[in-house]
Amino acid sequence: MPDGDTLGSSYALCSALIKMGKNARVICADKLPAQYDFFTKRVDFPEFTPETIISVDVADVKLLGGLRAEYEDKIVFAIDHHASHRDFAENLFLDGTAAAAAECVYDIIRELGVQFDEVIAAALYTGIATDTGCFKFSNTSPKTHVIAAELMVYGIEESEINRIMFDTKTKGRMAIEKAAMRSMEFCFNDRCAIMPITTKMLRDSGCTNTDLDGITAIPRSVEGVLVGVTLRQRGAKDWKVSMRSYPPVDVSAICAEMNGGGHMCAAGCEVTGTLRQAKKEILKHVKKALEEISCKD
Amino acid sequence: MPDGDTLGSSYALCSALIKMGKNARVICADKLPAQYDFFTKRVDFPEFTPETIISVDVADVKLLGGLRAEYEDKIVFAIDHHASHRDFAENLFLDGTAAAAAECVYDIIRELGVQFDEVIAAALYTGIATDTGCFKFSNTSPKTHVIAAELMVYGIEESEINRIMFDTKTKGRMAIEKAAMRSMEFCFNDRCAIMPITTKMLRDSGCTNTDLDGITAIPRSVEGVLVGVTLRQRGAKDWKVSMRSYPPVDVSAICAEMNGGGHMCAAGCEVTGTLRQAKKEILKHVKKALEEISCKD
């Protein structure tokens, strides 16, 4: 399931290599999402038998998916930006400070001395924009902005790219958001919002797994909410719980009490029971955490 | 009703002037929204009687609101970035290519030789981020990104600023979005989405006018929709219509047929009648426009 950075960085690198007179093409285990057609369809691959395999934005060899069996022992060069990268290639270019693999590929293309063009710039911009939530997230560095400024010089349609990436929702996404927001309840003086997503809601909305990306951000996005809880139904009495918080609430501690875990502001666990029982169980722990915070005030 | 750019650029300029040893303060006709406290509360104004009045981000003297009567003839210097600026001050610094007034103030502070600091940088970053939709809109230039990169060096918490500006919704906004999305209908093979917002929905959601900012973007944000229509009820049989489109659909032409107007992709008009009648009237015109486009295919 390649994302904007995986595709942006790989197509930019491939395009640069072709400009250098190399035979190069991009391969991916999965079908490419149509929203990236504006650059993926514009790189023409020559016919050839590959001698050198490079991986881009792949943090773990497992993520090669359907291509793993064929290629895992043959990767000569891995280009990545995940600090959690698990070494698998003969050579590694890892920049854990880069917001996107596209930042690494930008550096490499410069180093190779290849002239940037609109296709390369659009691919790299897409990688950077998608991995940073359009320069919104904390992984955005001054260098990220400087690269964006340089890429814009090549005549890319960045506001159209951003519209496709950030301002377009599928009908399925719209339907599940509507249903999820309708099911959301507020508790403890509106400091907690809890949003159940049942299998019925998923079925009725006709949404795909991709449509659910980031939906767990909704409950915490309401002003004043310190703990946002999303309950996703897995089976009749089986719920996957995602909690998001703002300091000082530590949801990893709350989830640990229910045999889960995670980070201070993003954690998860599983609970069993009817929806009513699951909510009651979760809210009991959230209540305790909020009371502890009130005491400290 | 000051926005992020008005406040960001005025507080940054004021702070820079104070650092130069000047007596300066910011005045505004309206109460400042609390979300900007992180920089507005950090500038201490000295006591003094003003001699020189500067306006910032004010495109028309009318926008001075409650301060107009007292100050409109006394403005010595206007700093603005609206190409549509209507001259009212003795001196004018107008950069119609700047994405935000904060870009103009950034240039001015550099020219004045004042050292940037975290408060000035946070104020300017907020102005730039809010006026560009976090670097998403077409007004964002390479210079916008370069300025953002420079401001980040002063230790601002830009991801926290972006969270407050872009990822937080009031309960009223959440409620009206939910109701509006529920009322939205799709027509003509899902190429048109029409979303009524009735006075009852507004009342039930408890939302303010500010909560409605940008809500007209929702219908067009659904994948495949070419014309998004928002109908906002003004009186029992009185509707304000906002249309948003993607090329080649020209909503200014559609709205002109109903005695309205605007731009190709953002236009408006008014219709009277029951909701049913209003929708019927609008959809008749939208249908015609979509049929004309299909003919050209």
XYZ file of C-alpha atoms in Angstrom:
594
model
C 0.000 0.000 0.000
C 2.362 2.759 -1.204
C 1.750 6.272 0.113
C 2.511 9.651 -1.436
C 6.078 9.694 -0.149
C 6.903 6.152 -1.289
C 5.623 6.906 -4.776
C 6.912 10.472 -4.945
C 10.445 9.560 -3.911
C 10.660 6.431 -6.081
C 9.285 8.072 -9.233
C 11.513 11.118 -8.772
C 14.609 8.936 -8.383
C 13.644 6.744 -11.342
C 13.007 9.780 -13.515
C 16.403 11.251 -12.569
C 18.180 7.966 -13.356
C 16.477 7.795 -16.766
C 17.632 11.369 -17.426
C 21.175 10.161 -16.702
C 20.803 7.561 -19.446
C 20.236 4.627 -17.103
C 17.621 1.936 -17.572
C 15.307 2.280 -14.579
C 11.769 1.531 -13.579
C 9.606 1.525 -10.439
C 8.080 -1.720 -9.222
C 5.553 -2.051 -6.425
C 3.706 -5.085 -5.079
C 0.375 -3.280 -5.069
C -1.756 -1.367 -7.542
C -0.912 2.343 -7.500
C -3.689 4.650 -6.208
C -5.128 6.734 -9.075
C -4.686 10.022 -7.210
C -0.955 9.946 -7.986
C -1.454 9.534 -11.757
C -0.345 13.131 -12.326
C 3.274 12.053 -11.905
C 3.278 8.246 -12.027
C 1.756 8.193 -15.530
C 4.339 10.645 -16.823
C 7.464 8.531 -16.358
C 8.063 6.130 -19.298
C 9.938 3.018 -18.302
C 12.398 1.473 -20.790
C 12.412 -2.321 -21.268
C 15.377 -4.041 -19.604
C 16.458 -6.763 -17.177
C 17.296 -5.215 -13.790
C 20.800 -5.615 -12.371
C 20.536 -3.300 -9.357
C 17.639 -3.121 -6.906
C 17.088 0.030 -4.807
C 14.410 0.364 -2.130
C 12.910 3.743 -1.239
C 10.946 4.686 1.918
C 10.973 1.030 3.040
C 11.694 0.799 6.783
C 11.529 -2.988 7.032
C 11.959 -5.733 4.473
C 8.505 -7.040 5.436
C 6.997 -3.964 3.806
C 8.072 -5.232 0.375
C 4.873 -7.267 0.536
C 4.358 -9.446 -2.525
C 7.842 -8.562 -3.835
C 9.649 -9.730 -0.726
C 10.352 -13.333 -1.776
C 11.841 -12.282 -5.088
C 13.869 -9.265 -3.955
C 14.721 -9.294 -0.257
C 18.260 -10.649 -0.736
C 18.998 -8.525 -3.782
C 18.615 -4.969 -2.489
C 21.867 -3.166 -3.160
C 20.833 0.211 -1.798
C 18.104 1.326 0.628
C 17.094 4.995 0.849
C 14.990 5.796 3.909
C 14.075 8.399 6.513
C 12.578 6.221 9.278
C 14.661 6.356 12.448
C 13.256 2.880 13.157
C 14.762 1.507 9.890
C 15.716 -2.191 10.193
C 18.780 -2.822 8.101
C 18.265 -5.226 5.182
C 20.193 -3.782 2.211
C 23.847 -3.973 1.169
C 24.128 -0.164 1.404
C 21.985 2.277 3.333
C 21.260 5.998 3.000
C 19.313 6.823 6.159
C 18.425 10.362 7.240
C 16.235 10.080 10.293
C 15.873 13.863 10.467
C 14.258 14.044 7.026
C 10.497 14.618 7.088
C 10.073 12.400 4.037
C 12.079 9.973 1.914
C 11.542 12.591 -0.797
C 13.907 14.895 1.118
C 16.611 12.195 0.923
C 15.976 11.686 -2.789
C 16.098 15.466 -3.317
C 19.608 15.479 -1.783
C 20.672 12.484 -3.879
C 19.414 13.973 -7.168
C 21.275 17.200 -6.417
C 24.389 15.208 -5.632
C 24.014 13.307 -8.928
C 23.911 16.654 -10.731
C 20.655 15.874 -12.556
C 18.612 18.902 -13.602
C 15.245 18.964 -11.811
C 12.144 19.233 -14.001
C 8.427 19.530 -13.410
C 7.758 15.782 -13.095
C 10.596 15.218 -10.618
C 9.565 18.339 -8.658
C 5.869 17.351 -8.560
C 6.759 13.834 -7.348
C 9.101 15.129 -4.620
C 6.673 17.883 -3.547
C 3.908 15.260 -3.218
C 6.151 13.076 -1.059
C 7.047 15.943 1.226
C 3.536 17.407 1.441
C 1.839 14.075 2.193
C 4.350 13.002 4.873
C 4.121 16.359 6.687
C 0.336 16.904 6.479
C 1.130 19.855 4.197
C 3.906 21.250 6.423
C 1.665 20.975 9.489
C 3.276 18.198 11.518
C 6.271 18.429 13.840
C 8.516 16.500 11.411
C 8.557 19.617 9.182
C 11.964 21.295 9.430
C 13.297 24.556 8.002
C 14.989 22.405 5.342
C 11.583 20.949 4.393
C 10.330 24.460 3.601
C 13.491 25.395 1.713
C 13.164 22.288 -0.485
C 9.479 23.083 -1.131
C 10.450 26.609 -2.190
C 13.033 25.245 -4.633
C 10.676 22.635 -6.108
C 7.979 25.262 -6.754
C 10.326 26.991 -9.190
C 9.832 24.129 -11.695
C 6.239 25.101 -12.434
C 4.444 22.420 -10.451
C 0.758 22.931 -9.690
C 1.202 22.635 -5.955
C -2.199 24.006 -4.944
C -3.897 21.455 -7.218
C -1.674 18.706 -5.759
C -2.667 19.803 -2.257
C -6.335 19.860 -3.212
C -6.159 16.251 -4.388
C -4.125 15.140 -1.351
C -5.861 17.076 1.423
C -9.205 18.522 0.340
C -10.845 15.577 -1.396
C -12.859 12.919 0.396
C -14.375 9.771 -1.071
C -18.117 9.310 -0.647
C -17.303 6.400 1.665
C -15.128 8.620 3.852
C -17.796 11.315 3.956
C -20.406 8.693 4.930
C -18.324 7.110 7.698
C -17.324 10.515 9.116
C -20.977 11.530 9.225
C -22.016 8.304 10.948
C -19.057 8.397 13.347
C -19.677 12.037 14.300
C -23.335 11.205 14.901
C -22.351 8.396 17.264
C -19.856 10.551 19.184
C -20.636 11.343 22.829
C -19.064 13.818 25.225
C -18.418 13.107 28.891
C -16.752 14.544 31.994
C -17.493 18.188 31.246
C -16.695 17.652 27.552
C -13.096 16.790 28.376
C -13.586 13.344 26.829
C -15.191 12.440 23.495
C -15.914 8.809 22.644
C -16.752 7.728 19.091
C -17.895 4.182 18.274
C -17.565 2.834 14.722
C -19.611 -0.335 14.424
C -19.405 -2.980 11.703
C -22.903 -1.897 10.670
C -21.703 1.683 10.185
C -18.739 0.457 8.141
C -21.015 -1.696 5.984
C -23.638 1.026 5.491
C -21.060 3.643 4.511
C -19.426 1.377 1.950
C -16.018 2.664 2.982
C -12.675 0.946 2.494
C -9.814 0.604 4.982
C -8.059 3.553 3.335
C -11.172 5.654 4.011
C -10.571 5.181 7.737
C -7.061 6.705 7.679
C -6.732 9.250 10.460
C -10.368 8.980 11.582
C -9.152 8.445 15.162
C -8.148 12.140 15.173
C -11.788 13.312 15.139
C -12.792 12.984 18.833
C -9.725 14.867 20.103
C -10.155 17.588 17.466
C -13.117 19.078 19.343
C -12.164 22.172 21.304
C -11.697 21.406 24.989
C -11.402 17.646 24.563
C -8.356 16.205 26.346
C -9.013 12.523 25.627
C -10.475 11.341 22.328
C -11.495 7.698 22.133
C -12.356 5.762 18.971
C -13.914 2.322 19.359
C -13.790 0.209 16.251
C -15.824 -2.964 16.203
C -13.889 -6.099 15.206
C -16.452 -8.768 16.074
C -19.808 -9.008 17.830
C -18.233 -8.299 21.224
C -14.716 -7.282 20.232
C -13.534 -3.651 20.071
C -10.274 -2.052 19.042
C -9.737 1.112 21.072
C -7.624 4.064 19.882
C -7.010 6.879 22.343
C -5.576 10.296 21.556
C -4.869 12.892 24.229
C -3.306 16.219 24.991
C -0.895 16.700 27.863
C -1.069 16.212 30.761
C -3.307 13.206 30.014
C -1.214 10.083 29.422
C -3.301 7.625 27.393
C -0.525 5.037 27.337
C -1.098 4.697 31.101
C -4.874 4.464 30.628
C -4.481 1.809 27.924
C -1.910 -0.096 29.984
C -4.621 -0.625 32.619
C -6.592 -2.397 29.882
C -3.584 -4.478 28.709
C -2.711 -2.102 25.871
C -0.049 0.520 25.391
C 1.485 3.139 23.148
C 2.740 6.675 23.505
C 1.671 9.385 25.949
C -0.713 11.041 23.474
C -1.557 8.109 21.173
C -2.230 4.643 22.526
C -4.527 1.689 22.079
C -5.982 -1.444 23.600
C -8.737 -4.006 23.065
C -11.905 -4.494 25.059
C -14.645 -7.096 24.887
C -18.353 -6.871 25.607
C -21.378 -5.102 24.176
C -20.857 -1.507 23.042
C -22.426 -0.358 26.277
C -20.116 -2.522 28.376
C -17.064 -1.498 26.372
C -17.842 2.222 26.765
C -18.484 1.795 30.490
C -15.164 -0.012 31.000
C -13.178 2.582 29.022
C -14.848 5.592 30.620
C -14.157 4.226 34.095
C -10.419 4.400 33.371
C -10.614 7.752 31.567
C -12.559 9.212 34.491
C -9.868 8.160 36.934
C -7.140 9.732 34.787
C -9.071 13.007 34.442
C -9.724 13.111 38.193
C -6.020 12.680 38.904
C -5.279 15.641 36.663
C -7.927 17.820 38.320
C -6.341 17.040 41.695
C -2.980 18.297 40.440
C -4.474 21.591 39.202
C -13.237 40.420 13.404
C -9.430 40.134 13.165
C -7.984 36.955 11.649
C -4.654 35.240 12.246
C -2.838 37.369 9.698
C -4.217 40.678 10.984
C -3.196 39.824 14.527
C 0.059 38.097 13.630
C 1.326 40.949 11.474
C 0.214 43.725 13.852
C 1.637 42.103 16.994
C 4.914 41.290 15.240
C 5.293 44.870 14.034
C 4.356 46.292 17.434
C 6.805 43.999 19.180
C 9.589 45.026 16.779
C 8.842 48.732 17.322
C 8.961 48.276 21.099
C 12.342 46.524 20.705
C 13.507 49.652 18.854
C 12.608 51.715 21.914
C 9.387 53.111 20.451
C 6.119 53.418 22.325
C 3.706 51.175 20.439
C 0.550 49.194 20.999
C -2.050 47.287 18.989
C -5.657 48.442 18.975
C -8.566 46.572 17.455
C -12.297 47.348 17.407
C -13.225 43.797 18.400
C -12.375 41.374 21.153
C -9.367 39.235 20.237
C -10.115 35.509 19.769
C -8.534 33.471 22.593
C -6.794 31.066 20.220
C -4.156 33.734 19.491
C -3.311 34.283 23.185
C 0.018 32.471 22.720
C 1.472 35.593 21.127
C -1.014 38.417 21.822
C -0.680 37.996 25.594
C 3.092 38.094 25.390
C 3.520 41.658 24.111
C 3.456 44.261 26.912
C 2.190 47.634 25.771
C 3.703 50.781 27.321
C 1.390 53.652 28.363
C 1.482 56.622 25.969
C -0.583 58.936 23.782
C -0.330 57.833 20.135
C 1.101 60.222 17.543
C 1.315 57.905 14.549
C -1.350 55.453 13.396
C -0.419 52.466 11.214
C -2.938 50.021 9.750
C -1.991 46.426 8.991
C -3.836 43.938 6.730
C -6.686 46.445 6.269
C -7.829 46.508 2.615
C -10.550 49.114 3.047
C -11.118 51.834 5.649
C -14.555 50.324 6.300
C -12.843 47.323 7.879
C -11.686 49.501 10.790
C -15.146 48.827 12.189
C -15.751 50.554 15.523
C -12.422 52.430 15.242
C -13.254 54.002 11.888
C -14.801 57.249 13.137
C -11.870 58.009 15.405
C -9.005 56.973 13.130
C -9.900 56.980 9.446
C -8.354 60.393 8.737
C -5.300 59.795 10.881
C -3.675 56.766 9.298
C -0.137 57.711 8.364
C 0.938 54.360 7.003
C -1.008 51.352 5.667
C 0.711 47.961 5.284
C -1.274 45.525 3.188
C -1.140 42.589 0.759
C -4.618 42.754 -0.826
C -4.400 43.543 -4.549
C -7.890 45.017 -4.099
C -6.590 47.554 -1.494
C -8.564 50.818 -1.561
C -6.225 53.655 -0.750
C -7.019 55.521 2.492
C -3.696 56.223 4.219
C -1.076 58.953 3.788
C 1.554 56.324 2.873
C 1.072 52.820 1.561
C 3.222 49.677 1.579
C 1.307 47.294 -0.688
C 2.673 43.947 -1.885
C -0.101 42.233 -3.800
C 2.116 39.190 -4.385
C 2.544 38.522 -0.654
C 0.482 35.591 0.633
C -0.084 37.409 3.932
C 0.397 40.848 5.481
C 2.830 38.986 7.739
C 5.138 38.584 4.719
C 5.154 42.383 4.284
C 5.848 42.913 7.990
C 8.635 40.317 7.812
C 10.301 42.389 5.063
C 9.792 45.615 7.041
C 11.250 44.206 10.277
C 14.309 42.961 8.368
C 14.668 46.376 6.766
C 14.426 48.021 10.191
C 17.282 45.799 11.354
C 15.393 44.501 14.386
C 16.498 41.080 15.661
C 13.689 38.513 15.332
C 12.727 36.593 18.467
C 10.327 33.814 19.328
C 7.278 36.054 19.880
C 7.764 37.965 16.608
C 8.427 34.713 14.756
C 5.371 32.961 16.236
C 3.138 35.929 15.340
C 4.443 36.106 11.755
C 4.298 32.325 11.289
C 0.667 32.352 12.458
C -0.198 35.100 9.974
C 1.415 33.242 7.093
C 0.065 29.811 8.026
C -3.524 31.004 8.506
C -3.666 33.025 5.276
C -2.272 30.148 3.193
C -4.255 27.274 4.742
C -0.913 26.007 6.066
C 0.939 26.471 2.746
C -1.857 24.702 0.860
C -3.452 27.492 -1.174
C -2.278 28.946 -4.470
C -1.182 32.230 -2.825
C 1.764 30.322 -1.284
C 4.960 31.315 -3.085
C 8.535 30.047 -2.815
C 9.199 33.163 -0.714
C 6.418 32.098 1.693
C 8.260 28.824 2.351
C 11.633 30.544 2.692
C 10.210 32.926 5.308
C 8.619 30.016 7.194
C 11.992 28.238 7.234
C 13.691 31.341 8.671
C 11.005 31.908 11.327
C 11.286 28.295 12.538
C 14.862 28.960 13.585
C 13.626 31.109 16.504
C 12.243 28.120 18.410
C 8.544 28.594 17.721
C 6.225 25.649 18.352
C 4.880 25.572 14.830
C 3.210 22.159 15.011
C 1.312 23.255 18.126
C 0.339 26.529 16.370
C -0.916 24.507 13.401
C -2.872 22.202 15.649
C -4.706 25.140 17.225
C -5.297 26.830 13.862
C -6.199 23.838 11.688
C -7.005 20.735 13.713
C -9.366 22.111 16.350
C -13.111 22.466 15.873
C -15.612 24.002 18.249
C -18.516 21.818 19.354
C -20.781 24.138 17.368
C -18.740 23.605 14.212
C -18.729 19.854 14.734
C -22.523 19.907 15.222
C -23.268 22.030 12.157
C -20.911 19.966 9.947
C -22.655 16.814 11.092
C -26.106 18.241 10.390
C -25.033 19.742 7.065
C -23.396 16.525 5.889
C -26.548 14.638 6.833
C -28.647 16.990 4.736
C -26.353 16.766 1.703
C -27.722 15.115 -1.432
C -25.967 13.954 -4.587
C -27.421 14.364 -8.075
C -26.568 13.907 -11.750
C -24.370 10.847 -11.345
C -22.798 12.343 -8.211
C -21.335 15.229 -10.184
C -23.354 17.685 -8.066
C -23.704 17.785 -4.272
C -26.252 20.124 -2.682
C -26.163 20.890 1.039
C -28.936 22.879 2.763
C -28.254 24.630 6.079
C -31.566 25.657 7.612
C -32.142 28.156 10.410
C -33.308 25.211 12.523
C -29.995 23.424 11.961
C -28.104 26.592 12.900
C -30.180 27.002 16.049
C -29.894 23.340 17.096
C -26.120 23.266 16.606
C -25.586 26.391 18.679
C -22.912 27.530 16.247
C -21.697 31.074 15.667
C -21.005 32.826 12.369
C -17.297 32.060 12.765
C -18.183 28.378 13.013
C -19.528 28.551 9.461
C -16.227 29.745 7.941
C -15.386 27.677 4.894
C -18.327 25.302 5.297
C -19.262 25.949 1.649
C -16.170 23.895 0.702
C -17.745 20.640 1.940
C -20.015 19.659 -1.002
C -17.277 20.116 -3.604
C -14.753 18.218 -1.455
C -16.410 14.892 -2.252
C -14.491 12.933 -4.887
C -16.106 13.237 -8.326
C -18.238 16.281 -7.479
C -17.878 19.081 -10.041
C -20.458 21.469 -8.574
C -20.934 21.879 -4.836
C -23.938 23.924 -3.717
C -24.562 25.247 -0.214
C -27.984 26.697 0.542
C -28.119 28.801 3.673
C -31.510 29.818 4.953
C -31.955 33.549 5.595
C -35.702 33.707 6.181
C -38.695 31.388 5.876
C -38.485 31.412 2.070
C -35.166 33.108 1.500
C -31.953 31.245 0.643
C -28.392 32.367 0.107
C -26.726 30.090 -2.427
C -22.960 29.489 -2.578
C -21.627 27.446 -5.483
C -18.142 25.994 -5.825
C -16.992 24.142 -8.920
C -14.065 22.592 -10.710
C -13.267 23.417 -14.315
C -14.795 23.202 -16.816
C -17.958 24.056 -14.847
C -18.444 27.832 -14.629
C -20.635 28.568 -11.614
C -20.528 32.325 -12.223
C -22.569 31.612 -15.399
C -24.983 29.364 -13.498
C -25.447 31.986 -10.767
C -25.810 34.783 -13.340
C -28.928 32.998 -14.644
C -30.343 33.437 -11.135
C -29.303 37.110 -10.863
C -26.106 36.361 -8.987
C -22.450 36.259 -9.951
C -18.882 35.684 -8.885
C -15.875 33.842 -10.223
C -15.691 30.769 -12.442
C -15.216 28.348 -9.536
C -16.831 30.307 -6.670
C -20.077 32.200 -7.137
C -23.340 32.955 -5.401
C -26.942 34.069 -5.783
C -30.195 34.200 -3.852
C -33.329 32.172 -4.386
C -36.750 32.324 -2.806
C -39.296 29.602 -2.092
C -39.541 26.530 0.085
C -36.410 24.396 0.383
C -37.915 22.011 -2.143
C -38.628 24.815 -4.615
C -35.201 26.381 -4.103
C -33.418 23.083 -4.722
C -35.529 22.409 -7.818
C -34.739 25.831 -9.265
C -30.986 25.529 -8.606
C -30.699 21.973 -9.874
C -32.465 22.917 -13.119
C -29.638 25.356 -13.884
C -26.879 23.031 -12.670
C -28.302 20.229 -14.815
C -28.174 22.398 -17.909
C -24.554 23.370 -17.230
C -23.507 19.750 -16.664
C -25.296 18.663 -19.862
C -23.439 21.307 -21.853
C -20.155 19.953 -20.538
C -21.070 16.356 -21.372
C -21.831 17.468 -24.937
C -18.346 18.919 -25.276
C -16.688 15.671 -24.065
